[in-house]
Coordinates of C-alpha atoms and ligand atoms in Angstrom, one line a residue:
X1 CA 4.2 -30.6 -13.5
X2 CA 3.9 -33.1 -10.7
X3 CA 2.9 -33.0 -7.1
X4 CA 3.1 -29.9 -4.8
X5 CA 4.0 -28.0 -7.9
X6 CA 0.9 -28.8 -9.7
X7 CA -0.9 -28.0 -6.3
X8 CA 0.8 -24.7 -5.9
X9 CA 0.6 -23.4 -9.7
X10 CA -3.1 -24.4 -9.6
X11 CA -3.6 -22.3 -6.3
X12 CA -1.4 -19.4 -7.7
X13 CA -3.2 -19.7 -11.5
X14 CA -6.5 -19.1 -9.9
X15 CA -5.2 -16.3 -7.5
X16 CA -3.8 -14.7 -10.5
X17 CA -7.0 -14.9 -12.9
X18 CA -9.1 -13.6 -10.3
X19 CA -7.2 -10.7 -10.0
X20 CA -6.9 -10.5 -13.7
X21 CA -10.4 -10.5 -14.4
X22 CA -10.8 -8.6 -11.2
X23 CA -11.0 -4.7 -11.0
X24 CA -8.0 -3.6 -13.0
X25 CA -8.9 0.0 -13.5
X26 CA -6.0 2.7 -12.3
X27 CA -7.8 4.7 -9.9
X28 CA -6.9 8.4 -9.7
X29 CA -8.0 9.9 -6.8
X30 CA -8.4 13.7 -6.0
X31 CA -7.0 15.0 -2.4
X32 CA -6.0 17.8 -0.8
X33 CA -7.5 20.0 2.0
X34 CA -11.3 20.2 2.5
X35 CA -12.9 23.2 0.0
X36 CA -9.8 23.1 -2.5
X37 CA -12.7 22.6 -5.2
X38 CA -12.2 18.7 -6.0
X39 CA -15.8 18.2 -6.5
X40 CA -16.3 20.9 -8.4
X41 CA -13.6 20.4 -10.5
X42 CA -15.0 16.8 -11.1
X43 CA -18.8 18.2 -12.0
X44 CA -16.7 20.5 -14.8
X45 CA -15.1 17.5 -16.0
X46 CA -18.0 14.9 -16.1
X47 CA -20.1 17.8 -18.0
X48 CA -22.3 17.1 -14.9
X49 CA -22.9 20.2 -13.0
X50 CA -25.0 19.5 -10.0
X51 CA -23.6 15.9 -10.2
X52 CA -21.4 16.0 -6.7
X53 CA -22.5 18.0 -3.5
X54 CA -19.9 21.0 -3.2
X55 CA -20.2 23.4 -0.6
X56 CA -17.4 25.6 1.8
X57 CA -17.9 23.5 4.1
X58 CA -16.5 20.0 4.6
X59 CA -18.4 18.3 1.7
X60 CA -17.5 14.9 0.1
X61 CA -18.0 12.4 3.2
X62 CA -16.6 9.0 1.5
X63 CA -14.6 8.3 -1.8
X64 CA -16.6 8.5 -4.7
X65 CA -15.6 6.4 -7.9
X66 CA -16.8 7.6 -11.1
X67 CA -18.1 5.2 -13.5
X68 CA -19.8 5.1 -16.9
X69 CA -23.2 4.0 -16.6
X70 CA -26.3 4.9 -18.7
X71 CA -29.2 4.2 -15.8
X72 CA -27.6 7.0 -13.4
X73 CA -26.9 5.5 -9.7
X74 CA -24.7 5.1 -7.0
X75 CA -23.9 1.9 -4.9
X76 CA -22.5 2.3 -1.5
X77 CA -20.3 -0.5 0.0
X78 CA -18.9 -1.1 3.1
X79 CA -16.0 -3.5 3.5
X80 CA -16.3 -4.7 -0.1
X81 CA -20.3 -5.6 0.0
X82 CA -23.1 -3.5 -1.2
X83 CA -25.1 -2.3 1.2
X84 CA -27.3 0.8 0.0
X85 CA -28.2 2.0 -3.4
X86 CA -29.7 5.2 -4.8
X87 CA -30.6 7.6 -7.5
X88 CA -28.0 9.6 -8.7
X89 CA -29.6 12.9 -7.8
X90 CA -30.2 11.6 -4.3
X91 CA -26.0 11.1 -4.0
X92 CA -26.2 13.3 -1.1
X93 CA -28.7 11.0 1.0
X94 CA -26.7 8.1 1.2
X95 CA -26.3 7.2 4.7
X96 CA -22.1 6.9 4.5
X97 CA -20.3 5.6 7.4
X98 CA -16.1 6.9 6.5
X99 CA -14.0 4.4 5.3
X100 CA -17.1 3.3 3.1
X101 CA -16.5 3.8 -1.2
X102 CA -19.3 4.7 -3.6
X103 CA -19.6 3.6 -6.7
X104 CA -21.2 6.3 -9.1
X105 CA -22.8 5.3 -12.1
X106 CA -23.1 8.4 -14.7
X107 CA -23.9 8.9 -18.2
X108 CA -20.8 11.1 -18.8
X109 CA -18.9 11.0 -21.8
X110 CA -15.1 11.8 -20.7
X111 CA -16.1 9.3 -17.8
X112 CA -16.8 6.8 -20.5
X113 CA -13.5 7.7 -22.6
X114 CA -11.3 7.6 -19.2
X115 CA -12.5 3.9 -18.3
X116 CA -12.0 2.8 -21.9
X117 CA -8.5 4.1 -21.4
X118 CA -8.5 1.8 -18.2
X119 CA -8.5 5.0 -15.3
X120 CA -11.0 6.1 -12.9
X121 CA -11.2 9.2 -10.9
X122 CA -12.1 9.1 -7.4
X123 CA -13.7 12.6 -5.8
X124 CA -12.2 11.9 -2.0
X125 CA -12.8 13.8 1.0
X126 CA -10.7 16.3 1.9
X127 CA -7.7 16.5 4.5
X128 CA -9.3 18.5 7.4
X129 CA -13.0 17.5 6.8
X130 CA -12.9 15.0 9.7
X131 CA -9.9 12.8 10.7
X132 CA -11.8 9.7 10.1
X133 CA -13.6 10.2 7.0
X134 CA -10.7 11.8 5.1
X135 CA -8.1 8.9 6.6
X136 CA -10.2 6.1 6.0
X137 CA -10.8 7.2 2.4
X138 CA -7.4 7.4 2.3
X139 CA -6.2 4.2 2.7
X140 CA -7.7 2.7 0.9
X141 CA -6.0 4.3 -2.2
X142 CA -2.5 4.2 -0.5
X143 CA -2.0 0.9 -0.7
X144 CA -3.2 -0.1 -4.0
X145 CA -0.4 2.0 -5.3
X146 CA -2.6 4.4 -7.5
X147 CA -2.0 7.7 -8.8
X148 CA -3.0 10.9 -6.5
X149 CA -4.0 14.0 -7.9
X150 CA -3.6 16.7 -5.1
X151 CA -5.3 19.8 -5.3
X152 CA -4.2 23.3 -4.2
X153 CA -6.2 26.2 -3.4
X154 CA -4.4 29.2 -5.2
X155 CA -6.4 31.4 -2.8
X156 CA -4.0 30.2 0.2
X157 CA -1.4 31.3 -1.1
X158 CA 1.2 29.1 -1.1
X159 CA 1.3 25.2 0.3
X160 CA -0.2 24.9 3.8
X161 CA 1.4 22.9 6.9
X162 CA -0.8 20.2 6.4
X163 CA -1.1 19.8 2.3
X164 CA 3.0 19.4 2.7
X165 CA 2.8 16.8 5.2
X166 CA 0.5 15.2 3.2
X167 CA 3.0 15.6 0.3
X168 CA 5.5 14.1 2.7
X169 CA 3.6 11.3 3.6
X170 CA 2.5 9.9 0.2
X171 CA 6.3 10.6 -1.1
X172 CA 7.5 8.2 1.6
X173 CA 5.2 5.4 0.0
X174 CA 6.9 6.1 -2.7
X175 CA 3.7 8.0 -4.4
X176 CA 4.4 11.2 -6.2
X177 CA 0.9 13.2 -6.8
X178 CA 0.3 15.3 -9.9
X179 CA -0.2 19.1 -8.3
X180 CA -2.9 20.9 -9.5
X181 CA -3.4 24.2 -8.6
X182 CA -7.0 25.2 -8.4
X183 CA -9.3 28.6 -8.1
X184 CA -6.7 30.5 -10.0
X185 CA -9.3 33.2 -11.3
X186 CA -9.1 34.2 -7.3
X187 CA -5.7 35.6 -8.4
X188 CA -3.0 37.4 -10.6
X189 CA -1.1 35.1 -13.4
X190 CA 1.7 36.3 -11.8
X191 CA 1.3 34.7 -8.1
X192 CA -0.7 31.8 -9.9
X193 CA 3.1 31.2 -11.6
X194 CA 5.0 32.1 -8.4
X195 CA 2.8 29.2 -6.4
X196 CA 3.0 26.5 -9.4
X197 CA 7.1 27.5 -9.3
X198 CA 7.2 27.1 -5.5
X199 CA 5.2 23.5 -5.8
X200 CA 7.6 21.9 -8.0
X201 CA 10.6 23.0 -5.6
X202 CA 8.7 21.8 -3.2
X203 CA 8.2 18.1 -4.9
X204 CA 11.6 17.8 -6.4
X205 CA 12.7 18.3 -2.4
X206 CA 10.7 15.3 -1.8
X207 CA 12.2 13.4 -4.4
X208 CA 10.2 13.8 -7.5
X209 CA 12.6 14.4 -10.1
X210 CA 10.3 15.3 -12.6
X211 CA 7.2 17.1 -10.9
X212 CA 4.3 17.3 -12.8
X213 CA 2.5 21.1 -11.7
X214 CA -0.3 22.8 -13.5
X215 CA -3.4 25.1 -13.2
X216 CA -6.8 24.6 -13.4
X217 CA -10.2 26.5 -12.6
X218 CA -13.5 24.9 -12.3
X219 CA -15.4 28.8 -12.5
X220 CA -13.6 29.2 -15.8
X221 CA -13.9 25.7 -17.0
X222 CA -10.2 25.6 -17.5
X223 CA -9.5 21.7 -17.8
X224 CA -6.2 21.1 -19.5
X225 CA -4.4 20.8 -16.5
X226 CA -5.9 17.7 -15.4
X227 CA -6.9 16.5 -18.5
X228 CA -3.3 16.6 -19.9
X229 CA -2.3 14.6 -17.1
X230 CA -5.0 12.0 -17.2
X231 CA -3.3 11.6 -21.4
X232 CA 0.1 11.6 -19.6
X233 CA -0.9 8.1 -18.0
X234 CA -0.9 4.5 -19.4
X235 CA -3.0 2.5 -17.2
X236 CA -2.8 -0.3 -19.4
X237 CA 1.5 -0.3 -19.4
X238 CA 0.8 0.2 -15.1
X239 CA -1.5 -3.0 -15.4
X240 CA 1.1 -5.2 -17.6
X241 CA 4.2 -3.7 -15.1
X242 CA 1.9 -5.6 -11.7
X243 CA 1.0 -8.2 -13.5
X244 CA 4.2 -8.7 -15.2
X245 CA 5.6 -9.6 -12.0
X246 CA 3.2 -11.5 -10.5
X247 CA 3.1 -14.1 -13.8
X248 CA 6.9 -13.7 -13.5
X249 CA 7.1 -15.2 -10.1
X250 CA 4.8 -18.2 -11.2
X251 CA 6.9 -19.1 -13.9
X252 CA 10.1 -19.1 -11.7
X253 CA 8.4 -21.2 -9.6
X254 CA 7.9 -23.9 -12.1
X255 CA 11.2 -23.8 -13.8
X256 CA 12.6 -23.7 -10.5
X257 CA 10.8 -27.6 -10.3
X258 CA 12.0 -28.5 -13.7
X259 CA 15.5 -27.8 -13.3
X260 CA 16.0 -29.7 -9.6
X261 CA 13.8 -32.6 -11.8
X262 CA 16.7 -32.6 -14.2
X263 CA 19.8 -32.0 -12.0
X264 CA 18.2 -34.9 -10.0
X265 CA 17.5 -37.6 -12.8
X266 CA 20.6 -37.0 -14.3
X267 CA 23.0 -38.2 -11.5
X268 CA 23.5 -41.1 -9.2
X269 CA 21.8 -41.0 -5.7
X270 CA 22.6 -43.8 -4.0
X271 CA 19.6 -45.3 -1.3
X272 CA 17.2 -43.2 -2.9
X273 CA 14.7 -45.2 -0.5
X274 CA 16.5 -44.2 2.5
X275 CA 16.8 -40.3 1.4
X276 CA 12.7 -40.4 1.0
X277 CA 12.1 -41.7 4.2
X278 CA 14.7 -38.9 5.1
X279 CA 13.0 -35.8 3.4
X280 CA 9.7 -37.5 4.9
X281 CA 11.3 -37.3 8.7
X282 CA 12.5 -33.7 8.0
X283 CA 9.3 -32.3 6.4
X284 CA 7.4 -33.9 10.2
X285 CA 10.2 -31.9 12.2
X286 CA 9.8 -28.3 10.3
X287 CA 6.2 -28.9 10.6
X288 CA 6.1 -29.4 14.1
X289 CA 8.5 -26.6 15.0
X290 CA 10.7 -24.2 12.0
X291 CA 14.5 -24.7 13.2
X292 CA 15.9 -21.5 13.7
X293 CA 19.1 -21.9 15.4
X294 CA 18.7 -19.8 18.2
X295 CA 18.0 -16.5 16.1
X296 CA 18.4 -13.6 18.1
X297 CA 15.2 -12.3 17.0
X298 CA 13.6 -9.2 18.1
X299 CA 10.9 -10.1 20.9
X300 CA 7.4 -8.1 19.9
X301 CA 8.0 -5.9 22.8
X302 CA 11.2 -4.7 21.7
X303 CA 10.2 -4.2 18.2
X304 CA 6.9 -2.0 20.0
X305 CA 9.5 -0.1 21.8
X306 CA 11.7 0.7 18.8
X307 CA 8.5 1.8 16.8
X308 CA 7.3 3.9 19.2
X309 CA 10.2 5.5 19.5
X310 CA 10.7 6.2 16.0
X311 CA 7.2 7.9 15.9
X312 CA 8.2 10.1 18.8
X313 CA 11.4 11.5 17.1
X314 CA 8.7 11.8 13.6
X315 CA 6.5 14.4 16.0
X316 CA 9.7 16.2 17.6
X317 CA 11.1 16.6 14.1
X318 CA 8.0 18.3 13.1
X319 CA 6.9 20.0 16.4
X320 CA 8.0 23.1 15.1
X321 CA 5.4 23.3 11.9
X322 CA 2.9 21.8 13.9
X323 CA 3.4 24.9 17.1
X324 CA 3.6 27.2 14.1
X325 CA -0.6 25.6 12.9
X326 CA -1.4 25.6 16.6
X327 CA 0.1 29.9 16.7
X328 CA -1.8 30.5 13.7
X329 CA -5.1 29.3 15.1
X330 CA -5.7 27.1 12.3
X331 CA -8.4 24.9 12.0
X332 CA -8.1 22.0 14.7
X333 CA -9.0 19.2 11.9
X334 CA -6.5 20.5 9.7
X335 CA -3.8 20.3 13.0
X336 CA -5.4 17.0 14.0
X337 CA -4.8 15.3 10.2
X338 CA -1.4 16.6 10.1
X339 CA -0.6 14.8 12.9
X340 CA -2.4 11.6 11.8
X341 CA -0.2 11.7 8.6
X342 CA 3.1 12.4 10.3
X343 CA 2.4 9.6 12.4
X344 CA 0.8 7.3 9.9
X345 CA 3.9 7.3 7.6
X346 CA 6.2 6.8 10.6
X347 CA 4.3 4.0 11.5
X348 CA 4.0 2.0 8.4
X349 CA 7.7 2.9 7.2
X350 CA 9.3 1.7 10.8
X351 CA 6.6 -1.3 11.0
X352 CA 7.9 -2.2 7.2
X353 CA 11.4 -2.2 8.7
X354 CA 11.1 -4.4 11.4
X355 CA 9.1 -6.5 9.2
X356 CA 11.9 -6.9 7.1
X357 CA 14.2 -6.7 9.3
X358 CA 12.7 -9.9 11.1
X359 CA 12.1 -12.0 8.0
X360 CA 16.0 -11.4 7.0
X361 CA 17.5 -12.4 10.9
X362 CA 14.8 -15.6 10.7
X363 CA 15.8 -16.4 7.2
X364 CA 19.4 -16.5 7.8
X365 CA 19.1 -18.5 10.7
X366 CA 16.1 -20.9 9.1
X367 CA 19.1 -21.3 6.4
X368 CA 21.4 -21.9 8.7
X369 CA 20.1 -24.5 10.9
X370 CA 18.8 -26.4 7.8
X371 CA 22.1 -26.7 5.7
X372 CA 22.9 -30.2 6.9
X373 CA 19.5 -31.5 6.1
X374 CA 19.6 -34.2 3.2
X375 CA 17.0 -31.9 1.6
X376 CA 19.2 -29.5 1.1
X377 CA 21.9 -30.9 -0.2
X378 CA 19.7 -31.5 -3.5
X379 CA 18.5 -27.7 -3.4
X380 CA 20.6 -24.8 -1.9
X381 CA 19.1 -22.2 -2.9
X382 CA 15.9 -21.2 0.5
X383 CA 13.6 -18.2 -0.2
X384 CA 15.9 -16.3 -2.4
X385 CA 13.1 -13.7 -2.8
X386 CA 11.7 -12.2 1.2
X387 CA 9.6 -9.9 -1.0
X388 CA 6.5 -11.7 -1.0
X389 CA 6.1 -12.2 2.4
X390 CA 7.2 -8.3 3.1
X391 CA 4.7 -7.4 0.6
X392 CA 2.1 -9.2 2.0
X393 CA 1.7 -7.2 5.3
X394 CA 0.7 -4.0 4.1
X395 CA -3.1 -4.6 3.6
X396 CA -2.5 -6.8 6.5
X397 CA -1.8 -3.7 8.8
X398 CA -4.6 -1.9 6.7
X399 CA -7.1 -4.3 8.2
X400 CA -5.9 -3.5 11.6
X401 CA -5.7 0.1 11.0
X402 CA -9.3 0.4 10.1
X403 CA -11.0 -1.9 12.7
X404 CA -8.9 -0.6 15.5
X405 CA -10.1 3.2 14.7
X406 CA -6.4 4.1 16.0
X407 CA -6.4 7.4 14.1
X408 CA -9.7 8.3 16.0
X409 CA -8.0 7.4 19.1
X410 CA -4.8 9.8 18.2
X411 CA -7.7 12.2 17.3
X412 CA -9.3 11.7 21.0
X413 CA -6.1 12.2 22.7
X414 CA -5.6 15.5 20.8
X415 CA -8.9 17.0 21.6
X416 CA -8.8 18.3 25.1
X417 CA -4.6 19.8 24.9
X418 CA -5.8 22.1 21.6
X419 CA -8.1 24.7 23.0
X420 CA -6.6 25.1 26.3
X421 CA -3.3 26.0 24.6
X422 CA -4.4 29.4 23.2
X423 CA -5.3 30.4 26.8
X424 CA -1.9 31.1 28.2
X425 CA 0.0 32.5 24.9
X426 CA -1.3 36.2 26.0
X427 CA 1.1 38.7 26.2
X428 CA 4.0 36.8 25.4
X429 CA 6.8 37.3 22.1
X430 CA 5.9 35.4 19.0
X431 CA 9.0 33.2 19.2
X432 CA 8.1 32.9 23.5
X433 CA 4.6 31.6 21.8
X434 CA 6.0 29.4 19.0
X435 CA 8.7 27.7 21.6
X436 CA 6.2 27.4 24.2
X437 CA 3.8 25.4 22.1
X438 CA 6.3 23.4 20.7
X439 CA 7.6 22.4 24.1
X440 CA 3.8 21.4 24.8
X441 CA 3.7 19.6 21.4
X442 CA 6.9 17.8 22.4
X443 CA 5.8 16.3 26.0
X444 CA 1.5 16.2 25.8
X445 CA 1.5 15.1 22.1
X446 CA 4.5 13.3 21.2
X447 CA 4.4 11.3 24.6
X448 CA 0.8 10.4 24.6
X449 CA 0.0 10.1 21.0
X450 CA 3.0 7.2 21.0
X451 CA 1.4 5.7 24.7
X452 CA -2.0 5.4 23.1
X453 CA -0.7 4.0 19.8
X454 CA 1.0 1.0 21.8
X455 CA -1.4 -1.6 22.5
X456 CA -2.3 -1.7 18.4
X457 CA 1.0 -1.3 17.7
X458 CA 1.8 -4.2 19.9
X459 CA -0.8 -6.1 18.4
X460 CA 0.5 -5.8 14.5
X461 CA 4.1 -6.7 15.6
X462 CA 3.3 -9.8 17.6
X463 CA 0.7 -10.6 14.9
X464 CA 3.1 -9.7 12.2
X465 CA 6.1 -11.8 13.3
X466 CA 4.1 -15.0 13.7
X467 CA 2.2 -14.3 10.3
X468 CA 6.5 -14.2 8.8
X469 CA 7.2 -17.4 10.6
X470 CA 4.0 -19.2 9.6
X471 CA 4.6 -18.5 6.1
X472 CA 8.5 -19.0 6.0
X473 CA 7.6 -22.3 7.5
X474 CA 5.0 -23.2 4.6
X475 CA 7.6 -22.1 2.1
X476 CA 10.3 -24.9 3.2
X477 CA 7.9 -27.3 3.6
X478 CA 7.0 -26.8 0.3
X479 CA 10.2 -26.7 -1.0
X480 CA 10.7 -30.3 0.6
X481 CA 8.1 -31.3 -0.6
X482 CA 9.0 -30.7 -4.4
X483 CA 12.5 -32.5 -3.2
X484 CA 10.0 -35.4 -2.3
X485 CA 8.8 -35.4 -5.3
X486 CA 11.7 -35.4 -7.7
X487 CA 13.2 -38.4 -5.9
X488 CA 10.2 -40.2 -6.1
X489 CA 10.3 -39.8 -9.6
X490 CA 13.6 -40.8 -9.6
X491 CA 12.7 -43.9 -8.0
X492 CA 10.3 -44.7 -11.3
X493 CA 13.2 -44.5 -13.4
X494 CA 14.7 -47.8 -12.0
X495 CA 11.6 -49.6 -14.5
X496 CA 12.7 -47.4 -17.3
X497 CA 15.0 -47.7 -20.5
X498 CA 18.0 -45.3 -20.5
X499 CA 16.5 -44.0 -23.6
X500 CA 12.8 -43.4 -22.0
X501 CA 14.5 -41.3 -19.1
X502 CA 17.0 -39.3 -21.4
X503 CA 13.9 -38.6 -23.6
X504 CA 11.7 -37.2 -20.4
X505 CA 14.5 -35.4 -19.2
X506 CA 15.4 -33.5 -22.8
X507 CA 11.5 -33.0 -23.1
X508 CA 12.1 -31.0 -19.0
X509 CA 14.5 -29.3 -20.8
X510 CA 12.6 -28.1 -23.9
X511 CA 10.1 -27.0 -21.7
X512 CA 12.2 -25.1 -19.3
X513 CA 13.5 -22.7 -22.7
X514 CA 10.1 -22.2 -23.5
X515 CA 9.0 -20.9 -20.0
X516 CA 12.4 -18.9 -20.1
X517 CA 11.8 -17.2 -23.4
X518 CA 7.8 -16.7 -22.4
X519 CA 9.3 -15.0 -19.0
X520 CA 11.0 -12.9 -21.5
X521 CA 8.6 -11.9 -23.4
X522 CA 6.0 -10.2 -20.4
Ligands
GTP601 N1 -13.7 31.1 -7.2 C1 -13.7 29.8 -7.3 N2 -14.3 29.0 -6.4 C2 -14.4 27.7 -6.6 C3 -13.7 27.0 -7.7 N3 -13.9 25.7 -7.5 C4 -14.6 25.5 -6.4 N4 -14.9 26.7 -5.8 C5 -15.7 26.9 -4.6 O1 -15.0 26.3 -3.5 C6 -15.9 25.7 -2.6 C7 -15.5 24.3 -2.3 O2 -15.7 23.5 -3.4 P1 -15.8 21.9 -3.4 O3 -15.8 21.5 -4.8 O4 -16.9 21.5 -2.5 O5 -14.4 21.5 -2.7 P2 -13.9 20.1 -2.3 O6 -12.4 20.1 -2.5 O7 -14.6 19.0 -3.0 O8 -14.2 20.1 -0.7 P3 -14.5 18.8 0.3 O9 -15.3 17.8 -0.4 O10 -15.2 19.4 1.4 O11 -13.1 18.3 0.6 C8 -17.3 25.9 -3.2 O12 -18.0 26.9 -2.6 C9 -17.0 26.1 -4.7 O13 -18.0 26.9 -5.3 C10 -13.0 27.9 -8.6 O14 -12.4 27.4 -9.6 N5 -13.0 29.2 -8.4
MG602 MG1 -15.7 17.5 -2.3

């Protein structure tokens, strides 16, 4: 390797060791509404009775990962650092802040088994138990791609407003959670088997072909639900399939090098001096400004608009289930997160399309206005692959997301309309009611849950669409840069025997096969 590509590969070897070396446990955590029996579940399986606080009331305050560990402790941290630490029995006391993750050490065999197997479980708190405990725990989990266990309180019945929407929301992440029914002793087989048949309906509507539903009871130690889904997974086949990729794309990159090395060694370039001096002139240019022809890009303000809107038709869709929570007086958390999860999703699936949508209409025209560049006319091929820099922005709008509180805001908004609504529904038909409160839903809700979103909203686009351009811009820099380099090379050859070069370049080549047949081989 030579030059930028030795630069690059070095930055991207150490990125990718790092993360190697890094935390690479799956982490399963356990959702669903508040009192569903997570935690109690969890003391059942850890053989740890007393080990996390359960009550009826909203319980778990922060995301708990369970550990092995043989002197019993947990470590709180706040934005990755460690910032309190106790005795295990004195979980309870740690002063949490939501959004925060503890790290629970315990001498628990199946704990120990499950890490050896490369999985932890995560006790989170439940949907309901405070909008920004519960969607600050969440998060965190969302975007690392893990596998959700949701649990379902037999005792209700069958699925509640706001466990579906939840359903809904992870499914359009492309997450599908492992349903486990809990508390099944609180009734018959027969409408335990009804609720498990409606679940998976429920799921394979949402696009889970293959649902995985199944029972358990943390009063009647029944495990085997859970634990034959923890055997289902192989964390170690979900590490190798994110890794894979990632080394993948490293090895592209190099080959990539090797191959314009060749293709530009092996023919004639005549005033290789003057080309140099050429590439050097263009690489200035794209540094000082990217060309763009004119794109007829999105402004942030229009991509805002287009966002907000989306969100608004979200809510409308949905007004009816949500006047149908606000009829059946239930709990204004529970109303509050349902709302926070319809709008969440909308708002990270519409933000993902404009994101792509923006680094597609800038590529084309980056593309375009630099196809008569003498780079180019050594390499075609510019940013085959948009993915990276679409991937990138998700934890990138998690940061925002989190120091903004702009759930808590949605939540502030909500507070005053809820109680004043059951005032007037006196007296009136149950349809009257459920269309009334939907109208209400419709213009208070929808119309200022979307004009408080819009100045953070407005702030990740505009933010956004400069990150995309800063980074397409580094990209075909770079690639000029590896240009440079292979006609500078070139220029070495002029002292060189024809045999010396054709040796170099068949030595490029050997190398190239073995990257190709290592690539095939993750
Ligand atoms: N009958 C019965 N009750 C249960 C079962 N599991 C849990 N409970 C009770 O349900 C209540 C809530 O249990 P938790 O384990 O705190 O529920 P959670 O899902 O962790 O709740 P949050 O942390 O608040 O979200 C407690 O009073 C438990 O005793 C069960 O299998 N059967
Ligand atoms: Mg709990």
């Amino acid at each position: 390797m030579i030059g930028e590509t030795r630069n690059e590969f070095e930055k991207n070897q150490e990125a990718f060791i790092n993360e190697l070396n890094g935390d690479n446990y799956i982490k399963v955590p356990l959702v669903g509404i508040f009192s569903a029996g997570k935690s109690s579940l969890l003391n059942v399986f850890t053989q740890k009775p007393n080990m996390l606080p359960v009550d009826t009331a909203p319980e778990t305050a922060v995301a708990y990962e369970l550990h092995y560990g043989i002197g019993e402790c947990v470590e709180l941290y706040r934005e990755g650092k460690l910032i309190e630490e106790k005795k295990l029995n004195d979980i309870a006391q740690l002063a949490t802040k939501p959004g925060d993750i503890a790290m629970v050490y315990c001498k628990s065999d199946p704990i120990r088994a499950l890490q050896e197997k490369g999985i932890i479980l995560v006790d989170m708190p439940g949907i309901g138990s405070g909008i920004e405990r519960h969607d600050a725990a969440i998060f965190n989990y969302i975007n690392r791609g893990s596998s959700f266990i949701l649990l379902v309180d037999a005792e209700q019945g069958s699925l509640r407003s706001s466990t579906l929407t939840f359903m809904e929301e992870l499914s359009q992440y492309n997450l599908h959670p492992a349903v486990l029914v809990s508390k099944i002793d609180k009734k018959p087989e027969a409408d335990v088997n009804d609720i498990v048949e409606y679940i998976k309906f429920q799921l394979k509507k949402l696009g889970d072909e293959n649902p995985y539903v199944d029972t358990v009871c943390a009063v009647n130690g029944k495990l085997d639900g859970l634990t034959n889904y923890l055997d289902s997974l192989d964390a170690n086949a979900m590490v190798v399939e994110k890794m894979g990729g990632k080394l993948k794309k490293i090895i592209d990159a190099i080959m990539e090098q090797f191959k314009l090395r060749v293709e530009t060694r092996s023919k004639d370039i005549a005033n290789l001096d003057g080309k140099i001096k050429e590439v050097e002139d263009e690489i200035t240019n794209v540094k000082a400004e990217l060309p763009t022809n004119n794109a007829n890009l999105d402004t942030p303000e229009k991509s805002t608009r287009d966002i907000l809107e989306q969100v608004k038709e979200a809510l409308i869709a949905k007004s009816t289930d949500i006047a149908q929570m606000i009829v059946d007086k239930e709990d204004n958390e529970v109303i509050k997160a349902t709302i926070v999860s319809i709008v969440r999703s909308q708002v990270i699936n519409s933000l993902r399309e404009e994101s792509e949508q923006y680094t597609s209409t800038l590529g084309d025209a980056v593309q375009e206005a630099v196809q008569h560049l003498a780079t180019i006319e050594v390499d075609t091929g510019f940013i085959e692959d948009f993915n990276e820099i679409i991937e990138a922005f998700l934890p990138y709008i998690e940061l925002l997301i989190n120091a903004g509180g702009i759930w808590g805001r949605i939540a502030q908004v909500l507070l005053p309309f809820l109680p004043d609504l059951l005032n007037w529904l006196f007296g009136k038909s149950d349809e009257e009611i459920l269309e009334e409160v939907r109208q209400k839903v419709i213009h208070k809700c929808a119309n200022q849950v979307t004009t408080g979103l819009e100045p953070t909203i407005f702030k990740i686009v505009a933010e956004n669409q400069q990150r995309i351009k800063t980074k397409m811009q580094e990209e075909l820099v770079s690639k000029m840069e590896k240009v440079k380099d292979s006609l500078r090379e070139k220029m070495e050859d002029i002292n060189k025997s024809k045999e010396d070069i054709d040796a170099e370049i068949s030595h490029l080549n050997y190398a190239i096969d073995q990257l190709q047949s290592i690539k095939e081989s993750i």
